Short mmCIF file of C-alpha atoms in Angstrom, two decimals:
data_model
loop_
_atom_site.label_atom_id
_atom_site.label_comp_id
_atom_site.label_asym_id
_atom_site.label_seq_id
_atom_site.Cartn_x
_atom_site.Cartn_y
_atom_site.Cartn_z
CA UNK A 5 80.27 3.87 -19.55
CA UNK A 6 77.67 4.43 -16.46
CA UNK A 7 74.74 2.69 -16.49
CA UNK A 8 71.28 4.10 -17.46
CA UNK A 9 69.09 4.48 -14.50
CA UNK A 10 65.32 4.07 -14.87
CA UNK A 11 63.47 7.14 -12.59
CA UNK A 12 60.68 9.96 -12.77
CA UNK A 13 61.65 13.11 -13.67
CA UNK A 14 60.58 16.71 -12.25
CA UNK A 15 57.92 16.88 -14.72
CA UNK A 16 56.47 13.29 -14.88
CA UNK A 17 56.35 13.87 -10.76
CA UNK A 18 54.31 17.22 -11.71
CA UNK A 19 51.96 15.45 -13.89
CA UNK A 20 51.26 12.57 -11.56
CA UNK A 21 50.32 14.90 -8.83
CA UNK A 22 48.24 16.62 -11.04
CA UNK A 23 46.53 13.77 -12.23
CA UNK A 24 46.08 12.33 -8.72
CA UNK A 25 44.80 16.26 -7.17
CA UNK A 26 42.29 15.72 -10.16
CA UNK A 27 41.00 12.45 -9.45
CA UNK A 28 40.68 12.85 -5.89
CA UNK A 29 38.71 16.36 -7.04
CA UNK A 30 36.52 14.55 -9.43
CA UNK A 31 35.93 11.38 -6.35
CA UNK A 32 34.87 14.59 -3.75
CA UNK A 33 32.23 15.88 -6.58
CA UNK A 34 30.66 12.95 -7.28
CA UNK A 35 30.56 12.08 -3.11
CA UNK A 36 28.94 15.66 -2.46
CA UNK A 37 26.78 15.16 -5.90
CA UNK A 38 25.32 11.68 -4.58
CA UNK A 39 25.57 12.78 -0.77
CA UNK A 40 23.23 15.99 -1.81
CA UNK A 41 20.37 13.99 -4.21
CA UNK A 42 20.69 10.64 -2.17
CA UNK A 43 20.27 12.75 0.97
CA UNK A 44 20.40 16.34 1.82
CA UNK A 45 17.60 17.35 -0.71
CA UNK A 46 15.16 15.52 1.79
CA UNK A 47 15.89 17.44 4.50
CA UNK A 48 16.16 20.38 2.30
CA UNK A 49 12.90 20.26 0.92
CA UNK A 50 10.63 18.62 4.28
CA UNK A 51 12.03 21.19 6.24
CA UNK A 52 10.06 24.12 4.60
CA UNK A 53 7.07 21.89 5.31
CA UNK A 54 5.31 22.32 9.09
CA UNK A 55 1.91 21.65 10.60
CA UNK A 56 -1.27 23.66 9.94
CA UNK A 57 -2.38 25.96 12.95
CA UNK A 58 -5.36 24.55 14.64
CA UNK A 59 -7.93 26.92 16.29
CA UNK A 60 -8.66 25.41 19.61
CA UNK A 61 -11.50 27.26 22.29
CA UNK A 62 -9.08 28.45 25.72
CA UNK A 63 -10.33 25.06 27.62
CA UNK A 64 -8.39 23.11 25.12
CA UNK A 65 -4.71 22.64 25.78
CA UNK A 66 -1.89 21.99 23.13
CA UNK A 67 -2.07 18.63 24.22
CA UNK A 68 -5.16 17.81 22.44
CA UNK A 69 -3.98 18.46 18.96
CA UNK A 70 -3.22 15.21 17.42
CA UNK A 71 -0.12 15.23 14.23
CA UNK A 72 -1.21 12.97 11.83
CA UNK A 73 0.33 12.55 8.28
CA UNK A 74 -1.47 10.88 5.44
CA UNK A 75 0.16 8.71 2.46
CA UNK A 76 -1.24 7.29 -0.52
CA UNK A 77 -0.85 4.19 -3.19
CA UNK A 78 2.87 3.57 -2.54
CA UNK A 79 2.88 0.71 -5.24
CA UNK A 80 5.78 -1.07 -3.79
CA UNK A 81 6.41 -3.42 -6.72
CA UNK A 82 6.50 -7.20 -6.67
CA UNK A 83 8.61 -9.99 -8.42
CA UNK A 84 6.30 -10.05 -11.50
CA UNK A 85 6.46 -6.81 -13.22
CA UNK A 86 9.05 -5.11 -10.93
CA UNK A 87 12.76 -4.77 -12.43
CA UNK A 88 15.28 -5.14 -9.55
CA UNK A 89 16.80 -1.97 -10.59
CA UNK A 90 13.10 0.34 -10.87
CA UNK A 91 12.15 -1.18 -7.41
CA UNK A 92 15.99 -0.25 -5.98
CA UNK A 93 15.61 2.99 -6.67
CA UNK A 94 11.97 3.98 -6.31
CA UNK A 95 12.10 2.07 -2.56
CA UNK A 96 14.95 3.79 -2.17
CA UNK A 97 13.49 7.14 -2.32
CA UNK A 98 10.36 6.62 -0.17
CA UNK A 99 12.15 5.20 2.52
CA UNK A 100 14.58 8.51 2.72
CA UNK A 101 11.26 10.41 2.10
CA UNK A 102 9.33 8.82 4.55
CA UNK A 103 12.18 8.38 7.17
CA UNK A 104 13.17 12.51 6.76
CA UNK A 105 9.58 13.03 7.07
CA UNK A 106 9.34 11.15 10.41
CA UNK A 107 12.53 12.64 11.69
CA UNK A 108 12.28 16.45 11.19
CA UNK A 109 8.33 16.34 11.97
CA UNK A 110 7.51 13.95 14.63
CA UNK A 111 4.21 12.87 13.66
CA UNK A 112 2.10 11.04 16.03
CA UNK A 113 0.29 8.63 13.61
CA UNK A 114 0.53 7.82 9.90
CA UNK A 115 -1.91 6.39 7.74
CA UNK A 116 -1.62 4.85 4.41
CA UNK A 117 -4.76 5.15 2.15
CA UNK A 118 -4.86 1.90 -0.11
CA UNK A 119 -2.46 0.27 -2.72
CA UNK A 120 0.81 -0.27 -0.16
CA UNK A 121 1.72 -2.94 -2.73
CA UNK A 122 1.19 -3.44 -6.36
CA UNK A 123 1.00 -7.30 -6.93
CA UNK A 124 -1.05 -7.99 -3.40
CA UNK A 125 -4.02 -9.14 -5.58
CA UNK A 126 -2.25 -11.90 -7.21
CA UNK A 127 1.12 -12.20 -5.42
CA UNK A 128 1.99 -15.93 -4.19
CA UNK A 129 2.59 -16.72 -0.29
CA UNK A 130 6.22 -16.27 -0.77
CA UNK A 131 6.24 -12.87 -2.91
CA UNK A 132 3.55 -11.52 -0.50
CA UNK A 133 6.32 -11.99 2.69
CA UNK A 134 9.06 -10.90 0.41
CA UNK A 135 6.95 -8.00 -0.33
CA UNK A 136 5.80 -7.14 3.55
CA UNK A 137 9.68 -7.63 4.30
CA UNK A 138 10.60 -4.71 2.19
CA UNK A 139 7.12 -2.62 3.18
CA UNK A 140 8.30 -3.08 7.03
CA UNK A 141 12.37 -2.13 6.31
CA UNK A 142 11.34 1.07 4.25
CA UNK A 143 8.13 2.05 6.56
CA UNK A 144 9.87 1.54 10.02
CA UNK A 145 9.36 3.93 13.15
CA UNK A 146 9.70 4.58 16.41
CA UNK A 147 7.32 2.33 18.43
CA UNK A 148 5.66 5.49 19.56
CA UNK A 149 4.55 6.34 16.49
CA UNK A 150 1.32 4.59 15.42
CA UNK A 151 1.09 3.21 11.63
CA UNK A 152 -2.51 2.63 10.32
CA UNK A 153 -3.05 0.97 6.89
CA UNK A 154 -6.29 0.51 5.00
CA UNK A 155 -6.76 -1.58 1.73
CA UNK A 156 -6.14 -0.90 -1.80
CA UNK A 157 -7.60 -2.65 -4.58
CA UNK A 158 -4.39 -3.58 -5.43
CA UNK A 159 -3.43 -4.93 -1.72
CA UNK A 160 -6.65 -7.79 -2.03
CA UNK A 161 -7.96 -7.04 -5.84
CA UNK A 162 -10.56 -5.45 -7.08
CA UNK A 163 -14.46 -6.51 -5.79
CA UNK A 164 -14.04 -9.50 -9.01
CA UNK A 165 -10.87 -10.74 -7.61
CA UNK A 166 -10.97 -10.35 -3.64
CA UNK A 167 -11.33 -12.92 -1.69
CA UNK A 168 -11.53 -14.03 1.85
CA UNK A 169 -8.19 -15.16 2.11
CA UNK A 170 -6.25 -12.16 0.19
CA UNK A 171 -8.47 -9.98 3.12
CA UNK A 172 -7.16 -12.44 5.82
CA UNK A 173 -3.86 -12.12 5.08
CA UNK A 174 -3.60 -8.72 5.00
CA UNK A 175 -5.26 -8.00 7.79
CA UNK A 176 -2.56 -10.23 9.35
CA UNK A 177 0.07 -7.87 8.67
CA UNK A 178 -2.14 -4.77 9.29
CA UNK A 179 -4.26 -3.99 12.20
CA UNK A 180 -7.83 -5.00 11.04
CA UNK A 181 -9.32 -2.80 13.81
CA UNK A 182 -11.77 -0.23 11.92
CA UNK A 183 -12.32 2.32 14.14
CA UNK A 184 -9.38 3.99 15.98
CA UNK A 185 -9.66 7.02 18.55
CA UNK A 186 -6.69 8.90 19.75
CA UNK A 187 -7.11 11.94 21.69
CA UNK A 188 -10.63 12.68 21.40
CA UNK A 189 -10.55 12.23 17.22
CA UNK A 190 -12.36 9.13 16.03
CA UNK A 191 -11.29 7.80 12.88
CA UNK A 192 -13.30 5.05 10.94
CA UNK A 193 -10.86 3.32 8.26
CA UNK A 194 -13.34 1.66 5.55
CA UNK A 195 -12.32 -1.20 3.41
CA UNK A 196 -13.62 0.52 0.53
CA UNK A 197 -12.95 -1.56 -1.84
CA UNK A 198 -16.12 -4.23 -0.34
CA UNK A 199 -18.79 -1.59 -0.72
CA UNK A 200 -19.93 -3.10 -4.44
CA UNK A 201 -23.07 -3.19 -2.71
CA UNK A 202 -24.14 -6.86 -4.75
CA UNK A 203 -24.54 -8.93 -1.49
CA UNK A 204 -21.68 -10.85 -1.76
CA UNK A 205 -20.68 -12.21 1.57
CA UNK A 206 -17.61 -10.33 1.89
CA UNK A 207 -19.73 -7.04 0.87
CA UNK A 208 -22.33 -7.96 3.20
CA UNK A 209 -19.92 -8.27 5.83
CA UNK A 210 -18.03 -4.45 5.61
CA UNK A 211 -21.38 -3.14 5.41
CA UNK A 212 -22.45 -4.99 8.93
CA UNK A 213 -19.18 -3.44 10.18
CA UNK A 214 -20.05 -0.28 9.17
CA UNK A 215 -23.72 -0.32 10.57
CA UNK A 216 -22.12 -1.95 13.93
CA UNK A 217 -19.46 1.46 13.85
CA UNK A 218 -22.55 3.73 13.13
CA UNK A 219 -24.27 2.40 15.87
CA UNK A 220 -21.62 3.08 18.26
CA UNK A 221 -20.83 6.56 17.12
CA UNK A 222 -24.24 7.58 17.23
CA UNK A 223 -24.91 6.71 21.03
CA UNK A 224 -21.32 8.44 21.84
CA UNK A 225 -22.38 11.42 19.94
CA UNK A 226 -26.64 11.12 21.66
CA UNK A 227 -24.22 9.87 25.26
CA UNK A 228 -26.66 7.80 26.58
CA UNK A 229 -26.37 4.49 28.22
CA UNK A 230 -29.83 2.93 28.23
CA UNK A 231 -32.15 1.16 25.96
CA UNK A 232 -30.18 -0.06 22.69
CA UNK A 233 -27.30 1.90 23.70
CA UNK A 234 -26.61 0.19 27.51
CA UNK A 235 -24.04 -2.19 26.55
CA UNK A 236 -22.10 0.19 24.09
CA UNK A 237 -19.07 1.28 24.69
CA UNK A 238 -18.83 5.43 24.19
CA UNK A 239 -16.47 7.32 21.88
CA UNK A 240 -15.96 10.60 22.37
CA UNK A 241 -18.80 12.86 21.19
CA UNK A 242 -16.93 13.76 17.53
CA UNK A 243 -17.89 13.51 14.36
CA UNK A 244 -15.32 10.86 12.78
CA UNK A 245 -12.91 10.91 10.03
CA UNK A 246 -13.17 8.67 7.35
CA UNK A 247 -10.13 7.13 5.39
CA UNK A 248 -10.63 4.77 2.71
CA UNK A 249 -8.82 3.86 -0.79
CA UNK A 250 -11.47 4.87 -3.34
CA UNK A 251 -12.67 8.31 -3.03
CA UNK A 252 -16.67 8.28 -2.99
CA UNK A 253 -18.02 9.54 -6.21
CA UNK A 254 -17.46 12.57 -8.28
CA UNK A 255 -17.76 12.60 -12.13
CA UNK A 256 -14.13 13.62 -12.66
CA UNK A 257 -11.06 15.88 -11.28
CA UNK A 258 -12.42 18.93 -13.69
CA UNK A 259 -12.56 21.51 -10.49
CA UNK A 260 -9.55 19.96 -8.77
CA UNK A 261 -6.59 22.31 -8.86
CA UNK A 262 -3.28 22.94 -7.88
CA UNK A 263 0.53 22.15 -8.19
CA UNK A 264 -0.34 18.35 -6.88
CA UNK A 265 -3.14 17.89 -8.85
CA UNK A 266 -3.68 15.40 -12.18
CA UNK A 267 -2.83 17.00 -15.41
CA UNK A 268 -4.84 19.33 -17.50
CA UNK A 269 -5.55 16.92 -20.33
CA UNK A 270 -6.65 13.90 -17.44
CA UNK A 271 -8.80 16.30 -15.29
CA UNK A 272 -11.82 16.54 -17.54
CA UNK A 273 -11.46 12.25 -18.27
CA UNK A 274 -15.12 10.59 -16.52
CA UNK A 275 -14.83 8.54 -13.55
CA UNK A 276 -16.09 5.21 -13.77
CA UNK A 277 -18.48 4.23 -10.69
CA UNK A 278 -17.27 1.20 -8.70
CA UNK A 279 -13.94 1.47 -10.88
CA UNK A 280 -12.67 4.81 -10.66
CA UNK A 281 -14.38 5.90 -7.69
CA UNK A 282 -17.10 4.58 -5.34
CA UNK A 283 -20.78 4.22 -6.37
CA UNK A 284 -23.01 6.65 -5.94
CA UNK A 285 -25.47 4.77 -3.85
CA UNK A 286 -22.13 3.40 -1.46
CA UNK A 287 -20.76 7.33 -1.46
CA UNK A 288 -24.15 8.18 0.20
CA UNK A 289 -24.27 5.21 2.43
CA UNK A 290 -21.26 6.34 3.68
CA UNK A 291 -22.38 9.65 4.26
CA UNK A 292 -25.98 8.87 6.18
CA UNK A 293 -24.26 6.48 8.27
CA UNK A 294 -20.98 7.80 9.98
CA UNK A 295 -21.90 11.45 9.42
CA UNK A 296 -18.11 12.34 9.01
CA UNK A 297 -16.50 15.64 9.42
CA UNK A 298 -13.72 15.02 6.61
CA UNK A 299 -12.95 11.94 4.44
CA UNK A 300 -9.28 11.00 2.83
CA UNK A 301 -8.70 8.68 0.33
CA UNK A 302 -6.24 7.84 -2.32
CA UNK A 303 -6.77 5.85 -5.81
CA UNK A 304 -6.52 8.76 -8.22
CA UNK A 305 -2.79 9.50 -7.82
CA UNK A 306 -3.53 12.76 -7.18
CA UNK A 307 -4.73 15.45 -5.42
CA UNK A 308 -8.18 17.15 -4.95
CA UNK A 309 -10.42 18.86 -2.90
CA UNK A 310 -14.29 18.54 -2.89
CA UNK A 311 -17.51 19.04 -0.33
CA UNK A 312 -20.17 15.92 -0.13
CA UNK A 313 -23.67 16.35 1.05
CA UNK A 314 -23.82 19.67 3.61
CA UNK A 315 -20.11 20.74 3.28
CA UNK A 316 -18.37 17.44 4.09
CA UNK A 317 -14.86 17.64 2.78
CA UNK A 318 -12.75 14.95 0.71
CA UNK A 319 -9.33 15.28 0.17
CA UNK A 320 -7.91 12.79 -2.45
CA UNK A 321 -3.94 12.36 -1.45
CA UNK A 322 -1.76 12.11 -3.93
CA UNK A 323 0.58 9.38 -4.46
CA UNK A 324 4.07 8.67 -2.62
CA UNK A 325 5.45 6.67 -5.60
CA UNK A 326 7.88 8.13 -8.39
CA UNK A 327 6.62 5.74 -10.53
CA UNK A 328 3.10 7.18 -10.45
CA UNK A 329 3.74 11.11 -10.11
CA UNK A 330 7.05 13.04 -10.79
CA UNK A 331 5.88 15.15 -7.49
CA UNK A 332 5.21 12.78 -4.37
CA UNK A 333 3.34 14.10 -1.80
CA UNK A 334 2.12 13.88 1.43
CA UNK A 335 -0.64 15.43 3.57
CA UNK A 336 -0.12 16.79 7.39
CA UNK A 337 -2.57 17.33 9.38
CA UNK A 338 -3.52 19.10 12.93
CA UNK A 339 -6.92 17.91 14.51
CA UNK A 340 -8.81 18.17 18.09
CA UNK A 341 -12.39 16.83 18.73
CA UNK A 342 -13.55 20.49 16.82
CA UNK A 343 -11.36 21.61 14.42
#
């Protein structure tokens, strides 16, 4: 009697082909699936993006123009009440948001209004490097692009829970230099969150900043160099922009419209002064010293546009967090010394 031979058949060999054609079909779906929302949608969706047009007289070349692009209360979370997994996958996205954004449109400087971190007011020596770590590894560029960072309430705490050190430290990590020019376009970034305007010594000290900056943009714009203006150093002659984390006041988002703006039902919800939004007394401060042309800030989580005083404009940027908006955002913007 001959011996039974184990073996595959014609059809088992079918069917394990098939199976294998199917699983290596179902492995190339999910690759392109992940390799599209992971990746590709980024570039997909910056691209349509693309810098305003500035107006600029005929003795003005291209090369005055200045690309800057402005973020907003990034809330990267910290080891208290930030689940590995939530701050895997929100980080994740800003960093392929923010490093599409830098690739495909080149800008020259960014600036981040306020609230880069969510636990900064409270956050322990260790947890605050852990937490600049990640900032740096998700916000890296080029060297020639500038990065310029102003405070959030949530960086140092609110005017009740900043301190001297909390300021200290994060002006370690950040460039604590307020004003900034860059191809004729002054910029003045206010630590908002110290204009409480109660005389506290770290209040008391922004403010002398500010009156120090005001000084020196006023002889720039007046250009002269004698009596209380000899020893200044001059600016160029432009008004300045002003970036800060709390917008200066307004009682609520009720005319603010658009696709990046808050929700119906939240638009018509007060502001609360010194909570919400700046005081009124600090919004004017602001105004009669510096004299700005346009003012950014951040805070609300979303986007609005409003005039101050004579026709001053605000722009509130919206947040670059998922966890705050399903619709991050950013702003781009062309300036010269005019426009």
């Amino acid at each position: 009697m001959a011996p039974i031979r184990p073996g595959f058949g014609n059809q088992d060999l079918c069917l394990l082909k098939r199976r294998s054609f199917l699983l290596l079909k179902l492995t190339a779906v999910v690759f392109a699936t992940v390799l599209f929302c992971e990746f590709l949608i980024y570039y997909l969706v910056i691209f349509q993006c693309d810098w305003p047009e500035v107006k600029t007289p005929a003795r003005e070349s291209a090369q005055k123009t200045l690309k800057a692009m402005f973020l907003a209360d990034t809330h990267l979370l910290g080891e208290v009440r930030g689940h590995w997994l939530d701050k895997l996958r929100r980080e994740w996205q800003m960093e392929r948001a923010f490093q599409t954004a830098l690739w495909l449109l080149q800008p020259e400087v960014v600036f981040i209004l306020g609230d880069i971190f969510d636990e900064g007011k409270w956050s322990s020596p260790q947890a605050w490097a852990d937490d600049v770590q990640r900032f740096r590894k998700i916000f890296r560029h080029p060297r020639h692009v500038q990065l310029k960072v102003v405070a959030g309430n949530h960086d140092i705490g609110f005017h009740y829970q900043m301190s001297t050190y909390k300021i200290k430290r994060f002006e370690k990590v950040f460039n604590p230099k307020r004003l900034f020019s860059w191809k004729g376009t002054n910029f003045v970034m206010v630590n908002s969150v110290a204009l409480e305007g109660d005389g506290c010594h770290i209040c008391s000290q922004a403010e002398a900043e500010l009156l120090e900056i005001s000084h020196q943009l006023n002889c720039s714009r007046e250009e002269r160099g004698s009596g209380p203006c000899r020893d200044v150093p001059l600016l160029p002659a432009s008004a300045p922009v002003l970036l800060q984390h709390f917008p200066l006041y307004r009682r609520s988002d009720a005319n603010c419209s658009g696709e990046d703006a808050a929700p119906l039902e939240e638009r018509g919800i007060p502001f609360k002064e010194r909570y919400d939004v700046l005081s009124r007394e600090a919004s004017q401060q602001l105004l009669w010293w510096l004299r700005p042309r346009l003012i950014l800030s951040g805070h609300t989580h979303s986007a609005c546009e409003v005039l101050h005083g004579v026709g001053i404009p605000e722009i509130s940027v919206p947040s670059f967090s998922w966890r705050n908006r399903n619709n991050p955002s950013f702003i781009m913007g062309s300036m010269t010394p005019t426009e």
